[in-house]
CSV table of C-alpha atoms in Angstrom, one decimal:
chain,number,residue,atom,x,y,z
A,1,SER,CA,-7.8,4.5,-6.8
A,2,ILE,CA,-10.2,1.6,-6.6
A,3,HIS,CA,-12.0,2.7,-9.8
A,4,LEU,CA,-9.7,1.7,-12.6
A,5,ARG,CA,-11.4,2.8,-15.8
A,6,THR,CA,-8.4,3.9,-17.9
A,7,SER,CA,-7.5,2.4,-21.3
A,8,VAL,CA,-4.0,1.9,-20.0
A,9,HIS,CA,-5.2,-0.5,-17.4
A,10,ASN,CA,-7.5,-2.4,-19.8
A,11,ARG,CA,-4.5,-2.9,-22.1
A,12,PHE,CA,-2.5,-4.3,-19.2
A,13,ILE,CA,-5.2,-6.9,-18.5
A,14,GLU,CA,-5.5,-7.7,-22.2
A,15,GLY,CA,-1.7,-8.1,-22.3
A,16,ALA,CA,-1.9,-10.4,-19.3
A,17,CYS,CA,-4.3,-12.6,-21.3
A,18,HIS,CA,-1.9,-12.7,-24.2
A,19,SER,CA,0.9,-13.6,-21.9
A,20,ALA,CA,-1.1,-16.4,-20.4
A,21,SER,CA,-1.6,-17.7,-23.9
A,22,ASP,CA,2.2,-17.7,-24.5
A,23,ILE,CA,2.0,-14.8,-27.0
A,24,GLY,CA,4.2,-12.7,-24.8
A,25,PHE,CA,3.5,-9.5,-22.9
A,26,PRO,CA,6.0,-6.7,-23.3
A,27,GLY,CA,4.6,-4.8,-20.3
A,28,ASP,CA,5.7,-7.5,-17.8
A,29,GLN,CA,8.4,-5.9,-15.8
A,30,LEU,CA,8.6,-8.3,-12.9
A,31,ASN,CA,11.2,-10.6,-14.3
A,32,ARG,CA,13.2,-8.1,-16.3
A,33,THR,CA,16.8,-7.4,-15.1
A,34,ASP,CA,19.0,-4.5,-15.7
A,35,ALA,CA,22.6,-5.2,-14.6
A,36,ARG,CA,23.6,-1.6,-14.8
A,37,THR,CA,24.6,-0.3,-11.4
A,38,ALA,CA,24.0,2.8,-9.4
A,39,THR,CA,24.9,4.1,-5.9
A,40,SER,CA,21.9,4.7,-3.7
A,41,LEU,CA,21.8,8.3,-2.6
A,42,LYS,CA,20.8,7.5,1.0
A,43,GLU,CA,22.8,4.4,2.0
A,44,GLY,CA,25.7,4.8,-0.5
A,45,LYS,CA,25.2,1.2,-1.5
A,46,ARG,CA,26.0,-0.1,-5.0
A,47,MET,CA,22.9,-1.8,-6.5
A,48,ASP,CA,21.6,-3.3,-9.7
A,49,ILE,CA,19.2,-0.9,-11.4
A,50,LYS,CA,16.6,-3.7,-11.8
A,51,THR,CA,16.6,-6.9,-9.9
A,52,TYR,CA,14.9,-10.2,-11.0
A,53,SER,CA,11.4,-10.8,-9.5
A,54,ARG,CA,11.0,-7.3,-8.2
A,55,ILE,CA,8.4,-4.7,-9.3
A,56,PRO,CA,10.2,-1.6,-10.6
A,57,HIS,CA,9.6,1.6,-8.6
A,58,ASP,CA,9.0,3.5,-11.8
A,59,ILE,CA,8.9,2.9,-15.5
A,60,GLY,CA,11.8,5.2,-16.3
A,61,ASN,CA,13.0,8.7,-17.0
A,62,PRO,CA,12.0,10.6,-20.1
A,63,HIS,CA,15.6,11.6,-20.6
A,64,GLU,CA,16.5,8.0,-21.0
A,65,GLU,CA,14.4,5.1,-22.4
A,66,PRO,CA,11.2,4.6,-20.5
A,67,TRP,CA,10.0,0.9,-20.3
A,68,ALA,CA,13.4,-0.3,-21.5
A,69,GLN,CA,15.3,1.4,-18.7
A,70,THR,CA,13.3,1.5,-15.5
A,71,ASN,CA,14.0,2.6,-11.9
A,72,ALA,CA,15.2,6.2,-12.4
A,73,TYR,CA,14.6,6.6,-8.7
A,74,ILE,CA,17.8,5.8,-6.8
A,75,LEU,CA,17.4,7.2,-3.3
A,76,HIS,CA,17.2,3.6,-2.1
A,77,ASP,CA,17.5,0.2,-3.6
A,78,THR,CA,13.7,-0.3,-4.2
A,79,ALA,CA,14.3,-4.1,-4.7
A,80,GLU,CA,14.3,-4.1,-0.9
A,81,TRP,CA,11.1,-2.1,-0.4
A,82,ARG,CA,8.7,-4.2,1.6
A,83,ASP,CA,5.5,-2.6,0.3
A,84,LEU,CA,6.0,-2.1,-3.4
A,85,ASN,CA,5.8,-5.8,-4.5
A,86,LEU,CA,3.0,-6.6,-2.0
A,87,LYS,CA,0.8,-3.8,-3.5
A,88,PHE,CA,1.1,-5.5,-6.9
A,89,VAL,CA,-0.2,-8.7,-5.4
A,90,LEU,CA,-3.2,-6.8,-4.0
A,91,SER,CA,-3.8,-5.1,-7.3
A,92,CYS,CA,-3.8,-8.4,-9.2
A,93,TRP,CA,-6.6,-9.9,-7.0
A,94,ARG,CA,-8.5,-6.6,-7.0
A,95,ASP,CA,-8.4,-6.4,-10.8
A,96,TYR,CA,-9.5,-10.0,-11.1
A,97,ILE,CA,-12.6,-9.6,-8.9
A,98,LEU,CA,-13.6,-6.1,-9.9
A,99,ILE,CA,-12.8,-6.2,-13.7
A,100,VAL,CA,-11.6,-9.5,-15.1
A,101,GLU,CA,-14.4,-11.7,-13.8
A,102,LYS,CA,-17.0,-9.2,-15.1
A,103,LYS,CA,-15.5,-8.5,-18.5
A,104,TYR,CA,-14.2,-11.9,-19.7
A,105,ASP,CA,-15.7,-15.3,-20.1
A,106,ARG,CA,-14.7,-17.9,-17.4
A,107,GLU,CA,-11.9,-19.5,-19.5
A,108,SER,CA,-10.3,-16.3,-20.4
A,109,ALA,CA,-10.6,-14.9,-16.9
A,110,LEU,CA,-8.9,-17.9,-15.4
A,111,LYS,CA,-6.0,-17.5,-17.9
A,112,ILE,CA,-5.5,-14.0,-16.8
A,113,LEU,CA,-5.7,-15.1,-13.1
A,114,ALA,CA,-3.1,-17.8,-13.8
A,115,TYR,CA,-0.8,-15.1,-15.1
A,116,PHE,CA,-1.5,-12.9,-12.0
A,117,TYR,CA,-1.0,-15.8,-9.7
A,118,LYS,CA,2.3,-16.9,-11.2
A,119,GLN,CA,3.8,-13.4,-10.6
A,120,SER,CA,2.1,-13.0,-7.2
A,121,GLU,CA,3.3,-16.4,-5.9
A,122,THR,CA,6.9,-15.6,-6.8
A,123,ILE,CA,6.7,-12.3,-5.0
A,124,VAL,CA,5.1,-13.8,-1.8
A,125,ARG,CA,7.5,-16.8,-1.6
A,126,ASN,CA,10.5,-14.5,-2.1
A,127,ALA,CA,9.3,-12.1,0.5
A,128,LEU,CA,8.8,-15.0,3.0
A,129,SER,CA,12.2,-16.4,2.4
A,130,GLU,CA,14.1,-13.1,2.5
A,131,TRP,CA,12.2,-10.8,4.8
A,132,ASP,CA,10.7,-13.1,7.5
A,133,ILE,CA,13.8,-13.0,9.7
A,134,ASP,CA,12.4,-14.8,12.8
A,135,GLU,CA,10.3,-17.3,10.7
A,136,ASP,CA,7.0,-16.4,12.4
A,137,GLY,CA,5.2,-15.9,9.1
A,138,MET,CA,5.4,-12.1,9.4
A,139,ILE,CA,7.9,-10.0,7.4
A,140,GLU,CA,10.2,-7.5,9.1
A,141,ASN,CA,11.6,-4.1,8.0
A,142,SER,CA,15.3,-3.7,7.9
A,143,GLY,CA,15.9,-0.6,10.1
A,144,ILE,CA,16.1,1.7,7.1
A,145,ALA,CA,13.3,3.5,5.1
A,146,ASP,CA,12.6,0.4,3.0
A,147,GLN,CA,9.2,1.4,1.8
A,148,THR,CA,7.3,4.3,0.2
A,149,TYR,CA,7.8,6.4,3.3
A,150,ASP,CA,11.3,6.7,2.1
A,151,VAL,CA,12.9,8.8,4.8
A,152,TRP,CA,10.8,7.4,7.7
A,153,THR,CA,12.6,4.4,9.2
A,154,MET,CA,10.9,1.2,10.3
A,155,SER,CA,12.4,-1.6,12.3
A,156,GLY,CA,11.2,-5.2,12.8
A,157,THR,CA,7.5,-5.8,12.1
A,158,SER,CA,5.7,-2.5,11.2
A,159,ALA,CA,2.0,-1.8,11.1
A,160,TYR,CA,2.1,-0.4,7.6
A,161,CYS,CA,4.1,-3.1,5.9
A,162,GLY,CA,2.8,-5.8,8.2
A,163,SER,CA,-0.9,-5.1,7.3
A,164,LEU,CA,0.1,-5.1,3.6
A,165,TRP,CA,1.7,-8.5,4.1
A,166,LEU,CA,-1.4,-10.0,5.7
A,167,ALA,CA,-3.5,-8.7,2.8
A,168,ALA,CA,-1.1,-10.1,0.2
A,169,LEU,CA,-1.1,-13.5,1.8
A,170,SER,CA,-4.9,-13.5,1.8
A,171,CYS,CA,-5.0,-12.4,-1.8
A,172,VAL,CA,-2.5,-15.0,-3.1
A,173,SER,CA,-4.4,-17.7,-1.1
A,174,TYR,CA,-7.7,-16.6,-2.8
A,175,MET,CA,-6.0,-16.8,-6.2
A,176,ALA,CA,-4.7,-20.3,-5.6
A,177,GLU,CA,-8.1,-21.4,-4.4
A,178,GLU,CA,-9.9,-19.9,-7.5
A,179,LEU,CA,-7.4,-21.8,-9.7
A,180,GLY,CA,-8.0,-25.1,-7.9
A,181,LYS,CA,-4.5,-25.1,-6.4
A,182,ASP,CA,-5.8,-26.3,-3.1
A,183,GLY,CA,-2.4,-27.3,-1.7
A,184,SER,CA,-0.9,-23.9,-2.3
A,185,SER,CA,-4.0,-22.2,-1.0
A,186,LEU,CA,-3.8,-24.1,2.3
A,187,TYR,CA,-0.1,-23.4,2.6
A,188,PHE,CA,-0.7,-19.6,2.3
A,189,GLU,CA,-3.6,-19.8,4.7
A,190,ASP,CA,-1.3,-21.4,7.2
A,191,VAL,CA,1.3,-18.7,6.8
A,192,LEU,CA,-1.4,-16.1,7.1
A,193,ALA,CA,-2.6,-17.6,10.4
A,194,ARG,CA,0.9,-17.5,11.9
A,195,ALA,CA,1.5,-14.0,10.5
A,196,LYS,CA,-1.7,-12.6,11.9
A,197,GLU,CA,-0.9,-14.0,15.3
A,198,ALA,CA,2.6,-12.4,15.2
A,199,PHE,CA,1.3,-9.1,13.9
A,200,VAL,CA,-1.2,-8.8,16.8
A,201,LYS,CA,1.2,-10.0,19.4
A,202,LYS,CA,3.9,-7.7,18.4
A,203,LEU,CA,2.0,-4.5,17.6
A,204,TRP,CA,-1.5,-4.4,19.1
A,205,ASN,CA,-1.6,-2.3,22.3
A,206,GLY,CA,-5.3,-2.4,23.0
A,207,ARG,CA,-6.1,0.9,21.2
A,208,TYR,CA,-4.2,0.8,17.9
A,209,PHE,CA,-1.3,-1.0,16.2
A,210,LYS,CA,2.1,0.4,17.1
A,211,PHE,CA,4.2,2.0,14.4
A,212,ASP,CA,6.8,-0.8,14.6
A,213,GLU,CA,8.8,-2.8,17.2
A,214,SER,CA,11.4,-0.3,18.0
A,215,SER,CA,11.5,1.5,21.3
A,216,SER,CA,12.3,4.8,19.6
A,217,ASN,CA,8.9,4.8,17.9
A,218,ASP,CA,7.0,3.7,20.9
A,219,GLY,CA,3.7,5.7,21.2
A,220,VAL,CA,3.6,6.8,17.6
A,221,ILE,CA,0.2,6.5,16.0
A,222,MET,CA,0.5,6.2,12.2
A,223,ALA,CA,-2.4,7.3,10.0
A,224,ASP,CA,-1.6,4.6,7.5
A,225,GLN,CA,-1.2,1.7,10.0
A,226,LEU,CA,-3.9,-0.5,8.4
A,227,CYS,CA,-3.2,0.2,4.7
A,228,GLY,CA,-3.5,-3.5,3.8
A,229,ILE,CA,-6.8,-3.9,5.7
A,230,TRP,CA,-8.2,-0.9,4.0
A,231,PHE,CA,-7.3,-2.5,0.6
A,232,LEU,CA,-9.2,-5.7,1.6
A,233,THR,CA,-12.2,-3.6,2.8
A,234,MET,CA,-12.4,-1.8,-0.5
A,235,MET,CA,-12.5,-5.2,-2.3
A,236,ASN,CA,-15.2,-6.4,0.1
A,237,GLN,CA,-12.9,-9.2,1.3
A,238,GLU,CA,-12.4,-10.7,4.8
A,239,GLU,CA,-10.6,-8.0,6.8
A,240,LEU,CA,-8.5,-10.5,8.8
A,241,LEU,CA,-8.3,-8.4,12.0
A,242,SER,CA,-11.2,-8.2,14.5
A,243,GLU,CA,-13.9,-5.5,14.1
A,244,LYS,CA,-13.0,-4.3,17.5
A,245,GLN,CA,-9.4,-3.8,16.6
A,246,ILE,CA,-10.2,-2.0,13.3
A,247,THR,CA,-12.8,0.3,14.9
A,248,SER,CA,-10.5,1.1,17.8
A,249,ALA,CA,-7.5,1.9,15.5
A,250,LEU,CA,-9.7,4.2,13.3
A,251,LYS,CA,-11.0,5.9,16.4
A,252,SER,CA,-7.5,6.5,17.7
A,253,ILE,CA,-6.4,7.9,14.3
A,254,TYR,CA,-9.3,10.2,14.0
A,255,ALA,CA,-9.0,11.5,17.6
A,256,HIS,CA,-5.2,12.1,17.4
A,257,ASN,CA,-3.9,12.3,13.8
A,258,VAL,CA,-6.9,14.3,12.6
A,259,LYS,CA,-8.4,16.2,15.4
A,260,GLU,CA,-5.3,17.0,17.5
A,261,PHE,CA,-3.3,18.3,14.5
A,262,ALA,CA,-3.8,21.8,13.1
A,263,PHE,CA,-7.0,22.2,15.0
A,264,GLY,CA,-8.5,19.4,13.0
A,265,GLU,CA,-8.5,21.5,9.8
A,266,MET,CA,-5.9,19.7,7.6
A,267,GLY,CA,-6.7,16.0,7.6
A,268,PRO,CA,-4.5,13.3,9.2
A,269,VAL,CA,-0.8,14.0,10.0
A,270,ASN,CA,1.2,10.9,9.2
A,271,GLY,CA,2.6,10.4,12.7
A,272,ILE,CA,1.6,11.7,16.1
A,273,TYR,CA,2.0,10.7,19.8
A,274,GLU,CA,-0.9,10.1,22.1
A,275,ASP,CA,-0.1,13.3,23.9
A,276,GLY,CA,-0.8,15.3,20.8
A,277,SER,CA,2.8,16.1,19.8
A,278,VAL,CA,3.7,15.5,16.2
A,279,ASP,CA,6.4,12.9,15.4
A,280,ILE,CA,9.2,14.9,14.0
A,281,SER,CA,11.7,12.0,13.6
A,282,SER,CA,11.5,12.6,9.8
A,283,ILE,CA,10.0,15.1,7.4
A,284,GLN,CA,7.4,12.5,6.3
A,285,SER,CA,6.1,11.8,9.8
A,286,GLU,CA,5.1,15.4,10.2
A,287,GLU,CA,3.5,15.7,6.8
A,288,VAL,CA,-0.1,15.2,5.8
A,289,TRP,CA,-0.2,13.0,2.7
A,290,THR,CA,-3.3,13.8,0.7
A,291,GLY,CA,-3.6,10.4,-0.8
A,292,ILE,CA,-3.3,8.7,2.6
A,293,GLY,CA,-5.9,11.1,4.0
A,294,TYR,CA,-8.4,10.3,1.3
A,295,SER,CA,-7.9,6.6,1.6
A,296,LEU,CA,-8.3,6.8,5.3
A,297,ALA,CA,-11.5,8.8,4.8
A,298,SER,CA,-12.8,6.1,2.5
A,299,PHE,CA,-11.9,3.5,5.1
A,300,MET,CA,-13.9,5.3,7.7
A,301,ILE,CA,-16.9,5.7,5.4
A,302,ALA,CA,-16.8,2.0,4.5
A,303,LYS,CA,-16.8,1.1,8.2
A,304,GLY,CA,-19.9,3.2,8.8
A,305,LYS,CA,-18.1,6.3,10.1
A,306,ARG,CA,-19.4,8.6,7.5
A,307,ASN,CA,-19.1,11.9,9.5
A,308,GLU,CA,-15.6,11.1,10.6
A,309,GLY,CA,-14.6,10.2,7.0
A,310,PHE,CA,-15.9,13.3,5.5
A,311,ASP,CA,-14.4,15.4,8.2
A,312,THR,CA,-11.1,13.8,7.5
A,313,ALA,CA,-11.3,14.5,3.8
A,314,ARG,CA,-12.7,18.1,4.4
A,315,GLY,CA,-9.4,19.2,6.0
A,316,MET,CA,-7.3,18.4,3.0
A,317,PHE,CA,-9.9,19.8,0.5
A,318,GLU,CA,-10.0,23.1,2.4
A,319,LYS,CA,-6.3,23.3,2.6
A,320,CYS,CA,-5.5,22.5,-1.0
A,321,TRP,CA,-8.4,24.2,-2.7
A,322,ASN,CA,-9.4,27.1,-0.5
A,323,ARG,CA,-6.1,28.1,1.2
A,324,LEU,CA,-3.2,27.0,-1.0
A,325,GLY,CA,-4.8,27.5,-4.4
A,326,LEU,CA,-3.6,24.2,-5.6
A,327,GLN,CA,-7.0,23.2,-7.1
A,328,TYR,CA,-5.5,21.3,-10.1
A,329,GLN,CA,-2.0,20.6,-8.7
A,330,THR,CA,-2.8,18.5,-5.7
A,331,PRO,CA,0.5,17.9,-3.8
A,332,GLU,CA,1.7,14.7,-2.3
A,333,ALA,CA,2.4,16.3,1.1
A,334,ILE,CA,1.3,19.4,3.0
A,335,TYR,CA,2.8,20.9,6.2
A,336,GLU,CA,1.0,22.6,9.0
A,337,GLU,CA,2.6,25.9,8.1
A,338,LYS,CA,4.1,27.4,4.9
A,339,TYR,CA,5.1,24.4,2.8
A,340,TYR,CA,3.9,21.7,0.5
A,341,ARG,CA,5.8,19.1,-1.5
A,342,ALA,CA,5.5,17.3,-4.9
A,343,ILE,CA,2.6,19.0,-6.7
A,344,GLY,CA,0.6,17.1,-9.3
A,345,TYR,CA,1.1,13.8,-7.5
A,346,MET,CA,-0.7,10.6,-8.3
A,347,ARG,CA,-1.5,9.3,-4.8
A,348,PRO,CA,-4.3,11.9,-4.2
A,349,LEU,CA,-6.3,9.9,-6.9
A,350,ALA,CA,-7.2,7.8,-3.9
A,351,ILE,CA,-10.1,10.3,-3.5
A,352,TRP,CA,-12.0,8.0,-5.9
A,353,ALA,CA,-12.0,5.4,-3.1
A,354,ILE,CA,-14.4,7.7,-1.2
A,355,GLN,CA,-16.9,7.3,-4.1
A,356,HIS,CA,-16.3,3.5,-4.0
A,357,ALA,CA,-16.9,3.4,-0.3
A,358,LEU,CA,-20.2,5.3,-0.7
A,359,GLU,CA,-21.3,2.9,-3.4
A,360,MET,CA,-20.4,0.0,-1.2
A,361,ARG,CA,-22.6,1.3,1.6
A,362,THR,CA,-25.6,1.6,-0.7
A,363,ILE,CA,-25.4,-1.8,-2.2
């Protein structure tokens, strides 16, 4: 959620300030390592539980030792997830401009930002060196489900991870500029320019951004294709892509993912073809993720598409509250018929982004 008013988050920021002052911040997980090994359930690959300079997937299992032993999730090696670390970079810049700048004096705020930047720069430089295979400034997926859609395979440049990469480059450049690191800021701006050119060239088809570069996914419209651009919009930052491209993509998603699925009464299905047939290549492509639906609704509202945004959100609300009886156990995913998955999930808290979008439109 864009609104972060919890005491936990305030303690994180205060801890960052201490860390910047060399007091030490025990909540910093990025550079922790855990040399214990496990076998990933999906690929059957031996992996370290926690890799250096990677954000953990989770903070641990209550049956073990949370905080000290992280990454209880072992379906994949999340050190290779393209989106997880990038979202941390976006969160750092978001927290700085929406919380830190307003709460702290200038000197303290810059100390916190310096801490954020140090972690973010490490993440971005590592991603560039390890995941930009063709050296065009844009990262590529590895042909497995190497992101939060953890059974939905992406190959080459993907709209979802690619848009997050563009946003992360933009945010780390902003951080460097704010800290007076002009050389680094210009470097990341140059990478961003090349990455944006590659992203558009590889994926833009004149109506929306293609799911990825693979021929097997040709024609799939992903509801979450502009996740990174949504994040920038919620921060009131430059959106990087043209207004025409963003508007056209949202129009396509509303017309197909929302209105052509379940008679337009359930919110956006994750993946659908232009002919109205649902992508059934994985269970996640045929699901509606409530959190994604609410974030998409907020994106539409922020872009002046108020009716479309509330219509998108209405479908999920009606399904969860009035038909499934899950008023206080909102699931991660719902299916067109009979099933839902993962009740009490955190992603639906993105509903607060709708409130944020409404407030943005009235300022």
